[in-house]
Tab-separated table of N, CA and C in Angstrom:
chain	number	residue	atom	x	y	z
A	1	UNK	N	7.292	-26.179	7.568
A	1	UNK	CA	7.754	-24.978	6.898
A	1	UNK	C	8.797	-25.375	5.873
A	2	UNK	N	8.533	-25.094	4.536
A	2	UNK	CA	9.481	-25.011	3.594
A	2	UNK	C	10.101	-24.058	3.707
A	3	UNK	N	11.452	-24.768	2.695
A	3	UNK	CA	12.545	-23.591	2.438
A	3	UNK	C	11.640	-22.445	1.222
A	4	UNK	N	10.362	-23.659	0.758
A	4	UNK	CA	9.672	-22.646	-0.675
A	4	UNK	C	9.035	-21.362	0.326
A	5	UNK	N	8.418	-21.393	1.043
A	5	UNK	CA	7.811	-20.695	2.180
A	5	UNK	C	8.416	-19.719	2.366
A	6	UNK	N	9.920	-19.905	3.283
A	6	UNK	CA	10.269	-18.568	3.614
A	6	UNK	C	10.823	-18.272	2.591
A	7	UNK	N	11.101	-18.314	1.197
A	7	UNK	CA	11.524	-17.884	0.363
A	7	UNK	C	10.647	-16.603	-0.139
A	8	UNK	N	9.114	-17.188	-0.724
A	8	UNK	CA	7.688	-16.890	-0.709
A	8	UNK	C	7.719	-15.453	-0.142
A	9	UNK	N	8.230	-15.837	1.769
A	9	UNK	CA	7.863	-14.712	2.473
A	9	UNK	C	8.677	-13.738	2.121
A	10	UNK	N	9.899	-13.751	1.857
A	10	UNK	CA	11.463	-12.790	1.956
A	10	UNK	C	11.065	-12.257	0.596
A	11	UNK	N	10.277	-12.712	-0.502
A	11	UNK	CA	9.918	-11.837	-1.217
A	11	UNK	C	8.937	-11.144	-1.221
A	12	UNK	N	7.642	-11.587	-0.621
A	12	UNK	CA	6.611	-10.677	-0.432
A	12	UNK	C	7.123	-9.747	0.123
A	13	UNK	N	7.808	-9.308	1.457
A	13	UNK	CA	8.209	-8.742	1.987
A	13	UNK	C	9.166	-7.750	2.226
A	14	UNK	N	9.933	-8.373	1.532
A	14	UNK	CA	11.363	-7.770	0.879
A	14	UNK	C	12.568	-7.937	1.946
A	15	UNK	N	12.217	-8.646	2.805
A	15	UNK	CA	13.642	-8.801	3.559
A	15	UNK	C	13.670	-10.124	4.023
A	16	UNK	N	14.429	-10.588	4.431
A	16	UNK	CA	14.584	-12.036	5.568
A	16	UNK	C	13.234	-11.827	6.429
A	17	UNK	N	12.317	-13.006	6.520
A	17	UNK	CA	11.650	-12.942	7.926
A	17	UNK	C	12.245	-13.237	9.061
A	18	UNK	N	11.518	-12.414	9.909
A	18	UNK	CA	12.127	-12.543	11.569
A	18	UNK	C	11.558	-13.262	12.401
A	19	UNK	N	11.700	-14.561	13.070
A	19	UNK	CA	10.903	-15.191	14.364
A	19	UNK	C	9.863	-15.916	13.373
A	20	UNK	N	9.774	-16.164	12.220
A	20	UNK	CA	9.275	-16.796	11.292
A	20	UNK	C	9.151	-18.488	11.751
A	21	UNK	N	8.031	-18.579	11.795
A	21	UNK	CA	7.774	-19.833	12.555
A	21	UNK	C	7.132	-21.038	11.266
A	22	UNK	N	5.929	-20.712	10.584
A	22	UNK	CA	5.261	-21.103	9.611
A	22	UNK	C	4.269	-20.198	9.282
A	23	UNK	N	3.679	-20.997	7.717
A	23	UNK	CA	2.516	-20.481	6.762
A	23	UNK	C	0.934	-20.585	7.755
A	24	UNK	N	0.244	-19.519	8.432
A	24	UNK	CA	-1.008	-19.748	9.028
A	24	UNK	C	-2.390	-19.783	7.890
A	25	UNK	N	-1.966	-19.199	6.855
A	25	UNK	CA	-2.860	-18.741	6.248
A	25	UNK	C	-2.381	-18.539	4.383
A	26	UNK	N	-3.115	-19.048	3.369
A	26	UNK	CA	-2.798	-19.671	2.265
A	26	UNK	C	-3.369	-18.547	1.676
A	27	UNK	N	-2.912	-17.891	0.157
A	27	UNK	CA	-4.213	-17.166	-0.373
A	27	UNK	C	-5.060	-18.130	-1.202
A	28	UNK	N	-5.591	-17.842	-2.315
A	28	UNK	CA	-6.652	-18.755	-3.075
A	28	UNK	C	-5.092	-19.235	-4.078
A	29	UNK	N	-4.029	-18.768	-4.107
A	29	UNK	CA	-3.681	-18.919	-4.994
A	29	UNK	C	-1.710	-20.105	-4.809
A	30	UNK	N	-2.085	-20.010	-3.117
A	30	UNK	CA	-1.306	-21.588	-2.404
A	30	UNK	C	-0.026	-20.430	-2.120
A	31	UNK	N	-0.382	-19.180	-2.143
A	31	UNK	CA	1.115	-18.786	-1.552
A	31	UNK	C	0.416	-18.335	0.023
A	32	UNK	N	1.792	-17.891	1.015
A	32	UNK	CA	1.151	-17.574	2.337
A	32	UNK	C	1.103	-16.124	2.295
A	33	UNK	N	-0.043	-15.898	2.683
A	33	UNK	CA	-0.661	-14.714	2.920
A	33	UNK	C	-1.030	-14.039	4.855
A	34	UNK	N	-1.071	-14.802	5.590
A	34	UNK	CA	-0.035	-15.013	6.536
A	34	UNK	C	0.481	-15.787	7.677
A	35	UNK	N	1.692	-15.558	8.064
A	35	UNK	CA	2.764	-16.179	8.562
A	35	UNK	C	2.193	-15.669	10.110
A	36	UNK	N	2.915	-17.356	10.793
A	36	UNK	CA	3.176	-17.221	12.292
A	36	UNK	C	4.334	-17.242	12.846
A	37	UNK	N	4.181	-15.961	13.620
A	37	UNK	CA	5.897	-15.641	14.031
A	37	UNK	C	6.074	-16.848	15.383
A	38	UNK	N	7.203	-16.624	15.727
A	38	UNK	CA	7.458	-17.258	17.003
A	38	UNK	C	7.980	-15.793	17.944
A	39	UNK	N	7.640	-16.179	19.775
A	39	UNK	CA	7.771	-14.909	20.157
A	39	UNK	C	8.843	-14.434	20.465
A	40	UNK	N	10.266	-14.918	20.111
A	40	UNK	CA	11.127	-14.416	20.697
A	40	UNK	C	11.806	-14.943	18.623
A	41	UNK	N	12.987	-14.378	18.380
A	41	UNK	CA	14.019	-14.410	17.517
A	41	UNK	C	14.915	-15.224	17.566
A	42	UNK	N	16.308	-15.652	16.882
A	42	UNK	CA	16.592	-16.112	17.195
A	42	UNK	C	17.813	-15.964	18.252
A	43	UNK	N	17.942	-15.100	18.255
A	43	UNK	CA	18.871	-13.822	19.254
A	43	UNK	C	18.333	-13.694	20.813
A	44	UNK	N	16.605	-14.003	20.417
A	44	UNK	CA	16.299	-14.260	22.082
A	44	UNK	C	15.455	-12.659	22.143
A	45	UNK	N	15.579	-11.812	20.726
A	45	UNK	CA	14.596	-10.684	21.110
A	45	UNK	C	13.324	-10.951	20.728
A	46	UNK	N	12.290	-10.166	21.582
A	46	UNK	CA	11.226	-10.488	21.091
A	46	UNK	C	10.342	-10.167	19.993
A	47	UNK	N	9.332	-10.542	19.641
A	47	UNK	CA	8.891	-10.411	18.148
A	47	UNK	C	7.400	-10.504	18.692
A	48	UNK	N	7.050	-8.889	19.238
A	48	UNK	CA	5.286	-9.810	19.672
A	48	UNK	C	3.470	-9.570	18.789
A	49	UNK	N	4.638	-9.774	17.252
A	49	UNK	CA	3.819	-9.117	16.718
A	49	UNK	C	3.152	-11.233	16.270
A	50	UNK	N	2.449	-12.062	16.377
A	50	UNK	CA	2.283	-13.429	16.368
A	50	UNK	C	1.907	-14.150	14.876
A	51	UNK	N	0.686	-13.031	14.250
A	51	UNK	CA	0.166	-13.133	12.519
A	51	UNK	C	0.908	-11.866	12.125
A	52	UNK	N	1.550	-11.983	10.907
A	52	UNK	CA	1.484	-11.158	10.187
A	52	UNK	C	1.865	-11.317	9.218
A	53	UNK	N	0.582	-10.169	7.920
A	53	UNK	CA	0.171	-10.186	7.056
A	53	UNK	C	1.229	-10.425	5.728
A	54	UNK	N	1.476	-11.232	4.615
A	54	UNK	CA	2.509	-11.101	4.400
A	54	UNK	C	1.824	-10.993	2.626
A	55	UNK	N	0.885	-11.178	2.256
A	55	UNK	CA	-0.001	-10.875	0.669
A	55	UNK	C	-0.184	-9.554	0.631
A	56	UNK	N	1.013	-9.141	-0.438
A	56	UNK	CA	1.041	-7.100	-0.898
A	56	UNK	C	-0.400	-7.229	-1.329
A	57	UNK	N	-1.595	-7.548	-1.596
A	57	UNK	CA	-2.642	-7.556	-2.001
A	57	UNK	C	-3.459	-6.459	-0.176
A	58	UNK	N	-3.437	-7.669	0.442
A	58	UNK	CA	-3.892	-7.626	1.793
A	58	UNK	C	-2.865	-5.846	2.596
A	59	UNK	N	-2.152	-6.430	2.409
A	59	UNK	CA	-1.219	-5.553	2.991
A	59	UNK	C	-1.765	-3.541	2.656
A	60	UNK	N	-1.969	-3.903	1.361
A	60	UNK	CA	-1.812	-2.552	0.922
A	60	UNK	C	-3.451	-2.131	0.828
A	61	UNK	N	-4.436	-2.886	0.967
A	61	UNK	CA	-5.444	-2.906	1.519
A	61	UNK	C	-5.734	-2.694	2.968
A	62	UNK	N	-5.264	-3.182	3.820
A	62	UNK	CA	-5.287	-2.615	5.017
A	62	UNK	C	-4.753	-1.234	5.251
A	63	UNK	N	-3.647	-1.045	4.725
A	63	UNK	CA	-3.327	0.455	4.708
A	63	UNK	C	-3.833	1.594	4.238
A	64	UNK	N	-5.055	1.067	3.066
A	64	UNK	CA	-5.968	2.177	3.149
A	64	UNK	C	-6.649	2.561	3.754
A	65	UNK	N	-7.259	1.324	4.894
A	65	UNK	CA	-8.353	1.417	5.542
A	65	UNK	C	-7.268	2.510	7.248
A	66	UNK	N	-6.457	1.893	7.044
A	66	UNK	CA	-5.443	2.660	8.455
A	66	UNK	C	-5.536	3.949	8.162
A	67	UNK	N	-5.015	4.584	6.443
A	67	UNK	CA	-5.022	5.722	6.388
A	67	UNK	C	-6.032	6.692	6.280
A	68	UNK	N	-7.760	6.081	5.717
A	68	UNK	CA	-8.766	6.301	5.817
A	68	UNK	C	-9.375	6.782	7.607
A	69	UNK	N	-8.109	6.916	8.798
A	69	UNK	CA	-8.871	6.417	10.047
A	69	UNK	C	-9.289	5.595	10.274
A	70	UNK	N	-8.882	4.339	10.067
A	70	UNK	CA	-9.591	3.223	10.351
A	70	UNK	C	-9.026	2.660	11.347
A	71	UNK	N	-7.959	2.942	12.396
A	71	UNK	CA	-7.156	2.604	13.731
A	71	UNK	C	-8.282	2.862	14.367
A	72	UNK	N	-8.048	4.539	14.177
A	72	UNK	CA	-9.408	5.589	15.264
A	72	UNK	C	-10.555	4.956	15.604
A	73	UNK	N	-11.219	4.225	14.631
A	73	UNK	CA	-12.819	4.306	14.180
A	73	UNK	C	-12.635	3.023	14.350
A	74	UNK	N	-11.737	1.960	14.930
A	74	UNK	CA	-11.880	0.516	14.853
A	74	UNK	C	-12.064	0.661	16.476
A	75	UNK	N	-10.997	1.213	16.818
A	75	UNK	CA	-10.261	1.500	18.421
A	75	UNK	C	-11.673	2.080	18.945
A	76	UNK	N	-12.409	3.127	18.657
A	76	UNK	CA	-13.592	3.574	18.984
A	76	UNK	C	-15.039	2.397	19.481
A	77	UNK	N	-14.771	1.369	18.002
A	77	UNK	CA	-16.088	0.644	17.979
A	77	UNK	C	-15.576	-0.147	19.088
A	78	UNK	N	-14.598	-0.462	19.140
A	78	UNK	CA	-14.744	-2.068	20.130
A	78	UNK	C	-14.562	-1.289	21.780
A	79	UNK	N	-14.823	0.313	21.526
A	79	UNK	CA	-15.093	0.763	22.994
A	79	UNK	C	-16.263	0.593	23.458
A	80	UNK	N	-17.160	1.307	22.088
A	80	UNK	CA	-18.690	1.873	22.425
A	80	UNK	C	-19.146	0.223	22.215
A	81	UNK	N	-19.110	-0.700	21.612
A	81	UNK	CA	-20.223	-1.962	21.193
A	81	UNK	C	-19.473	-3.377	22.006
A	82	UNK	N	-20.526	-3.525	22.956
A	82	UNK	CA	-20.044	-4.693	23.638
A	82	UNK	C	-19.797	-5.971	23.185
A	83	UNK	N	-19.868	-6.063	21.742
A	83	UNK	CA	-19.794	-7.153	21.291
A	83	UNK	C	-18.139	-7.071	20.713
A	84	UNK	N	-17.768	-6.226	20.440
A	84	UNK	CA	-16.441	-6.033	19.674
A	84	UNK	C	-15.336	-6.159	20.565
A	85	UNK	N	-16.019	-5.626	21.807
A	85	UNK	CA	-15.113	-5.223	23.370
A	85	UNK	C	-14.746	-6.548	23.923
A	86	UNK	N	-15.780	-7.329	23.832
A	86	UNK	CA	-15.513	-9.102	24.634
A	86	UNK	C	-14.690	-9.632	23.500
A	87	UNK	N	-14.725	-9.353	22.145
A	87	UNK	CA	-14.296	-9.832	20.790
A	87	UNK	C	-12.632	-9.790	20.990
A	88	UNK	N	-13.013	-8.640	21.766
A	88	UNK	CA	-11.240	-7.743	21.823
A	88	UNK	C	-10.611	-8.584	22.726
A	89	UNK	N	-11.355	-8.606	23.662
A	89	UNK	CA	-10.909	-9.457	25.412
A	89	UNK	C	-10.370	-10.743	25.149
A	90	UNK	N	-11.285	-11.409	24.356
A	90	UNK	CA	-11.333	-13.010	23.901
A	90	UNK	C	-10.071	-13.278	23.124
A	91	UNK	N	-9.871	-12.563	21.910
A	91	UNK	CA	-8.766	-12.348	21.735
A	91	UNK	C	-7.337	-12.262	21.756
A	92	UNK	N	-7.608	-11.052	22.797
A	92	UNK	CA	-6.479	-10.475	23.843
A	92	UNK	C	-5.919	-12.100	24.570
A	93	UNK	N	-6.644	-12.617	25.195
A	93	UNK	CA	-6.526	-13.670	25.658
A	93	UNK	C	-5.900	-14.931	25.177
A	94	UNK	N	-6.565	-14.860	24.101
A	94	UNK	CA	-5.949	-16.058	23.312
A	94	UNK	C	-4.503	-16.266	22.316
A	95	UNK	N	-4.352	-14.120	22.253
A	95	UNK	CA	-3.042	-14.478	21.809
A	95	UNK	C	-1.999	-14.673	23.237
A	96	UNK	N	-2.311	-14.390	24.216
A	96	UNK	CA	-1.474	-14.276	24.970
A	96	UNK	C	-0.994	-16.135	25.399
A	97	UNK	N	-2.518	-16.650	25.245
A	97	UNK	CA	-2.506	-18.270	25.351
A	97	UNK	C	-1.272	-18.590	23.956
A	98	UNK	N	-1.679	-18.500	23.104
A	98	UNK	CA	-0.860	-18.723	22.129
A	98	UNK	C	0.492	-18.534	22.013
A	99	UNK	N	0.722	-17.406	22.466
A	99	UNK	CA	2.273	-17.055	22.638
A	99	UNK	C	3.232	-17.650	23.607
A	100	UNK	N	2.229	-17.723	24.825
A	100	UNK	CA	3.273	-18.896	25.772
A	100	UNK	C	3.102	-20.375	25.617
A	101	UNK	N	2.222	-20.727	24.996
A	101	UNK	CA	2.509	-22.008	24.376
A	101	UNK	C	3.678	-22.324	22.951
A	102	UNK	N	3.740	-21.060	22.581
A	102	UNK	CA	4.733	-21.092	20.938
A	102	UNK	C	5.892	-21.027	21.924
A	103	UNK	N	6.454	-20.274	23.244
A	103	UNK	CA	7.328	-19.836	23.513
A	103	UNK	C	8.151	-20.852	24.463
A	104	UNK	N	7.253	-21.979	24.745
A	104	UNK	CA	7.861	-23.422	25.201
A	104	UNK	C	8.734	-22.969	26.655
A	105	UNK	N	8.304	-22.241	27.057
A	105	UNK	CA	9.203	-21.850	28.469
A	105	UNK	C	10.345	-21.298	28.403
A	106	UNK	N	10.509	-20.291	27.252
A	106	UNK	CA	11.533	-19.670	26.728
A	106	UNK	C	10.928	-18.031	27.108
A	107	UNK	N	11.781	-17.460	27.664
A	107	UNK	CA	11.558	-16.446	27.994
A	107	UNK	C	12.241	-15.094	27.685
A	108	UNK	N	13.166	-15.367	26.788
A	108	UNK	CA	13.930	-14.422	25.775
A	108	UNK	C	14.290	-13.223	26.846
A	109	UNK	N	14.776	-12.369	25.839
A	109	UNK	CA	15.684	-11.613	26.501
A	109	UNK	C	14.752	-10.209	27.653
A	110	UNK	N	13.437	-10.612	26.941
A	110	UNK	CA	12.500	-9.247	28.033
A	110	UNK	C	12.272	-10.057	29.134
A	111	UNK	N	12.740	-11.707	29.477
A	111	UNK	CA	12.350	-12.402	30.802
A	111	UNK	C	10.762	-12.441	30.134
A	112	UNK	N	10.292	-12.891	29.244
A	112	UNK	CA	8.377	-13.269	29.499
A	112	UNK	C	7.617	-12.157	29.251
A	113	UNK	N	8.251	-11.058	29.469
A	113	UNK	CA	7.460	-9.368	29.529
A	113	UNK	C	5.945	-9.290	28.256
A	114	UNK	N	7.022	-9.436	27.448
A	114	UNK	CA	6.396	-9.712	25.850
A	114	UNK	C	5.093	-10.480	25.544
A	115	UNK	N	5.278	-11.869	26.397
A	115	UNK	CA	4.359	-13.092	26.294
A	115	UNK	C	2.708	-12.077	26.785
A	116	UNK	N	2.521	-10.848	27.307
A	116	UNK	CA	1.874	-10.626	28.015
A	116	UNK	C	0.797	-9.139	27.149
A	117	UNK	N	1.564	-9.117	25.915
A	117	UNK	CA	0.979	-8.062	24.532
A	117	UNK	C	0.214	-8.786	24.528
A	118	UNK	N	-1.048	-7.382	23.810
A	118	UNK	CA	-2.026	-7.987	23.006
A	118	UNK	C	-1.958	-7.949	21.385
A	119	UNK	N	-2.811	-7.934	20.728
A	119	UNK	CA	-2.339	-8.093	19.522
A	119	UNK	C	-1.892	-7.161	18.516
A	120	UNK	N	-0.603	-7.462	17.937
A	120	UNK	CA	0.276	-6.265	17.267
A	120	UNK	C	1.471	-5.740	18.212
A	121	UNK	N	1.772	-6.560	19.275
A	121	UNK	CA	1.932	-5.855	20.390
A	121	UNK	C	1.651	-5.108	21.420
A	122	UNK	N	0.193	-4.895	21.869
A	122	UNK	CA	-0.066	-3.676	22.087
A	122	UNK	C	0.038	-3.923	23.529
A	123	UNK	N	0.547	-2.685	24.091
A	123	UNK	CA	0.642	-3.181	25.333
A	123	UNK	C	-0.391	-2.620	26.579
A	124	UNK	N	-1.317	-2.026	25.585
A	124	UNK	CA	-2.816	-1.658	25.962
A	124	UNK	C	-3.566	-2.294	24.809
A	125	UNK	N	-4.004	-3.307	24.683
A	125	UNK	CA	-4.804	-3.863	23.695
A	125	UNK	C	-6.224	-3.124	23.163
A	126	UNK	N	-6.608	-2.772	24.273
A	126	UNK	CA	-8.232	-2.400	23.937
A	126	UNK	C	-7.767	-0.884	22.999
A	127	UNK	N	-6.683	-0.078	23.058
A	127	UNK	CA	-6.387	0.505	21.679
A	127	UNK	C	-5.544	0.137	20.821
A	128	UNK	N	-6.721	-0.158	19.591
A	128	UNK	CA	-5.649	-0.673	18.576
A	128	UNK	C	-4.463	0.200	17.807
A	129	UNK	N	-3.504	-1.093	17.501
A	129	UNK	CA	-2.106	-0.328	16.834
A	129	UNK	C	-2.312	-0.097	15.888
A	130	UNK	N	-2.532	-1.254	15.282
A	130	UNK	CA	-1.942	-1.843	13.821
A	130	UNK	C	-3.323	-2.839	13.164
A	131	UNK	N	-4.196	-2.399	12.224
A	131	UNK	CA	-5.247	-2.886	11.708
A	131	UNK	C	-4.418	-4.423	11.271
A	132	UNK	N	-3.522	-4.423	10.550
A	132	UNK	CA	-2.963	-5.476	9.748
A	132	UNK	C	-2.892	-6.678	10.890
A	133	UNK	N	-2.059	-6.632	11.990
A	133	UNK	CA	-2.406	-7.514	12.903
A	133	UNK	C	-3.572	-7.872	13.058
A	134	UNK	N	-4.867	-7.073	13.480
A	134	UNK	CA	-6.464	-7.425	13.116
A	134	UNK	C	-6.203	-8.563	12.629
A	135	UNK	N	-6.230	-8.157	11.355
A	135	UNK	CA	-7.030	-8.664	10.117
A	135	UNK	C	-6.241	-10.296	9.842
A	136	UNK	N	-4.675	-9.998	10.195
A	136	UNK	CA	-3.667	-11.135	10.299
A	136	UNK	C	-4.667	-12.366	11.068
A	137	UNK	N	-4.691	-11.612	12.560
A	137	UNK	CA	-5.392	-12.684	13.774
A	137	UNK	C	-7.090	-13.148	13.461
A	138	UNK	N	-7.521	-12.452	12.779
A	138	UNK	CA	-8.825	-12.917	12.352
A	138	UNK	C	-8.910	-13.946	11.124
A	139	UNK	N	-8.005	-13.577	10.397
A	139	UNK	CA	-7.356	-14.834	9.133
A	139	UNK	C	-7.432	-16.093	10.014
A	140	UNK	N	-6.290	-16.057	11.054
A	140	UNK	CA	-5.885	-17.502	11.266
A	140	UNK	C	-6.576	-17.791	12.588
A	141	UNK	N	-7.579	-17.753	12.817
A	141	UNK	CA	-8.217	-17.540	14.332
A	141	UNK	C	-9.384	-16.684	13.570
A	142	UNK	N	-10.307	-17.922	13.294
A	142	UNK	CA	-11.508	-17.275	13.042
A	142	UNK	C	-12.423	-17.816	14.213
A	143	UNK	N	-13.465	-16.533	13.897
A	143	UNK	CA	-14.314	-16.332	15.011
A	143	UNK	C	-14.187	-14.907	15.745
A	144	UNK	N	-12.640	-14.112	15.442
A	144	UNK	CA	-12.517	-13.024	16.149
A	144	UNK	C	-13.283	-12.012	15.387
A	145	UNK	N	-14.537	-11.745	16.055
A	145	UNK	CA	-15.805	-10.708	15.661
A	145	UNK	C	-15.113	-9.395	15.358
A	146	UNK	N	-14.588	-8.652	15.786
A	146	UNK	CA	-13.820	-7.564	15.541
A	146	UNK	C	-12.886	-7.498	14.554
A	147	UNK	N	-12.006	-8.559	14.371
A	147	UNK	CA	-10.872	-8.729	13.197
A	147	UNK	C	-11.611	-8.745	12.097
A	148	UNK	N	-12.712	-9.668	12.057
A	148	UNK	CA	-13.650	-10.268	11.014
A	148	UNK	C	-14.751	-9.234	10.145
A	149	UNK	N	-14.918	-7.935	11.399
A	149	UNK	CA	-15.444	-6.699	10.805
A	149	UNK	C	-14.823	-6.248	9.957
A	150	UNK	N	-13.482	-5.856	10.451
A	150	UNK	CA	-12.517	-5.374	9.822
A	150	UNK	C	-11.703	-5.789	8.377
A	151	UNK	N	-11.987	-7.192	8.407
A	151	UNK	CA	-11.651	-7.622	6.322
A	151	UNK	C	-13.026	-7.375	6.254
A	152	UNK	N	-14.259	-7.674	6.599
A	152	UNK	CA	-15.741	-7.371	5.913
A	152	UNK	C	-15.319	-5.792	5.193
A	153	UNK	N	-14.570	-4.923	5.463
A	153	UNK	CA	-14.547	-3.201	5.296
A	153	UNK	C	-13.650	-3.526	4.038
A	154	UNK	N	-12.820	-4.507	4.035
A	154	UNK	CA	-11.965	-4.383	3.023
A	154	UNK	C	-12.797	-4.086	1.701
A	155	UNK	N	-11.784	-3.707	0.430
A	155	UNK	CA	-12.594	-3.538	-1.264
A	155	UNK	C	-12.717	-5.047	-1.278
A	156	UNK	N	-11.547	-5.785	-1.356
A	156	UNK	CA	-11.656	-7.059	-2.019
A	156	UNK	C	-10.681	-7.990	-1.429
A	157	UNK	N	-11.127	-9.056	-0.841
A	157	UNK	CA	-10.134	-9.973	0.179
A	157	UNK	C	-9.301	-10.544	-0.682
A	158	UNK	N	-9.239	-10.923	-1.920
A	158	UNK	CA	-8.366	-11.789	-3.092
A	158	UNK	C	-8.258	-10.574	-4.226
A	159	UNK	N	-6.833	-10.453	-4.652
A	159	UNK	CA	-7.214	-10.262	-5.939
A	159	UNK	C	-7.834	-11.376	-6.846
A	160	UNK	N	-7.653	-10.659	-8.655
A	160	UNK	CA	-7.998	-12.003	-8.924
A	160	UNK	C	-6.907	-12.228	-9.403
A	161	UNK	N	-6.002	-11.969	-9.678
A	161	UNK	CA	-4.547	-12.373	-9.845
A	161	UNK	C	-3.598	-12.677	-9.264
A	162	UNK	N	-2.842	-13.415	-8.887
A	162	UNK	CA	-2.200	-13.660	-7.405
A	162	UNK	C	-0.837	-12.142	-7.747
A	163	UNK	N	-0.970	-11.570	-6.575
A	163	UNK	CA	-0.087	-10.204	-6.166
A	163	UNK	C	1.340	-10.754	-6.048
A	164	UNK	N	1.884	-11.981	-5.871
A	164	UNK	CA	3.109	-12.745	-5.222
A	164	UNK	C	3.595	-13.740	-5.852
A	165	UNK	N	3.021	-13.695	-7.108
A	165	UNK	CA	3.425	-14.720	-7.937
A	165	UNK	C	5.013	-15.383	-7.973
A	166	UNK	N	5.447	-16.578	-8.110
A	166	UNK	CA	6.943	-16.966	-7.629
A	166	UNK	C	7.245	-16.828	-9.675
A	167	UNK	N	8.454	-15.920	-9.721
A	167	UNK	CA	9.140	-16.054	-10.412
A	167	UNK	C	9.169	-17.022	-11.561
């Protein structure tokens, strides 16, 4: 992790990143589009959100699809289609693998509680929160059938201009 990195991020974003671990995911255009948190802060609170999205391109693309109903109608499919549902499970699983391996036997201030979200936090996974997490965990962890639906819906995965350009 560069200092260019979280710089990168604190502007995409507009604030300091939090639990900011490294770059998971590059756009076409070498900035990070998104970042892997670590699960606890440095304060020891937790952060169990693991990808997230940090390209205003992506970002503001997913939020159409959220505001379009696309939580509802995501949360729906991976009820009714067994393929989205194991997609979800598999997932579910692997961030949880992921998180107690990032978390090195650190158990922050919820005692571990946290290590035990699914993705976005959720602390019922099989309904989704937050599309952007999706789409985050399907970026950097491909293969997740459900996340992977979910940029397929997007208008356009790249601009053609980079959205984050450095100064």
């Amino acid at each position: 992790m560069g200092e260019d990195d979280r710089a990168d991020v604190e502007r995409q974003i507009g604030r300091a990143p939090r639990a900011f671990s490294r770059v998971a995911v590059r756009c076409p255009f070498g900035l990070p589009a998104v970042t892997e948190q670590s699960p606890y802060d440095a304060a020891g609170e937790p952060f169990p959100t693991m990808y997230y999205l940090t390209c205003r391109h992506l970002v503001a693309a997913v939020a159409r699809l959220e505001a379009a109903g696309g939580v509802e109608r995501w949360t729906e499919a991976a009820r009714v289609d067994p393929v989205l549902r194991v997609s979800l499970e598999q997932a579910t699983d692997r961030q949880r693998e992921l998180r107690r391996s990032l978390a090195r036997d650190a158990d922050g201030q919820d005692e571990g509680a946290s290590l035990e979200l699914g993705i976005g936090g959720a602390a019922r996974p099989e309904r989704l929160k937050c599309l952007h997490a999706h789409v985050a965990f399907a970026l950097a962890q491909p293969g997740y059938v459900l996340g992977e639906r979910i940029v397929a819906e997007l208008d356009l995965l790249w601009p053609e201009r980079c959205c984050s350009a450095r100064p």
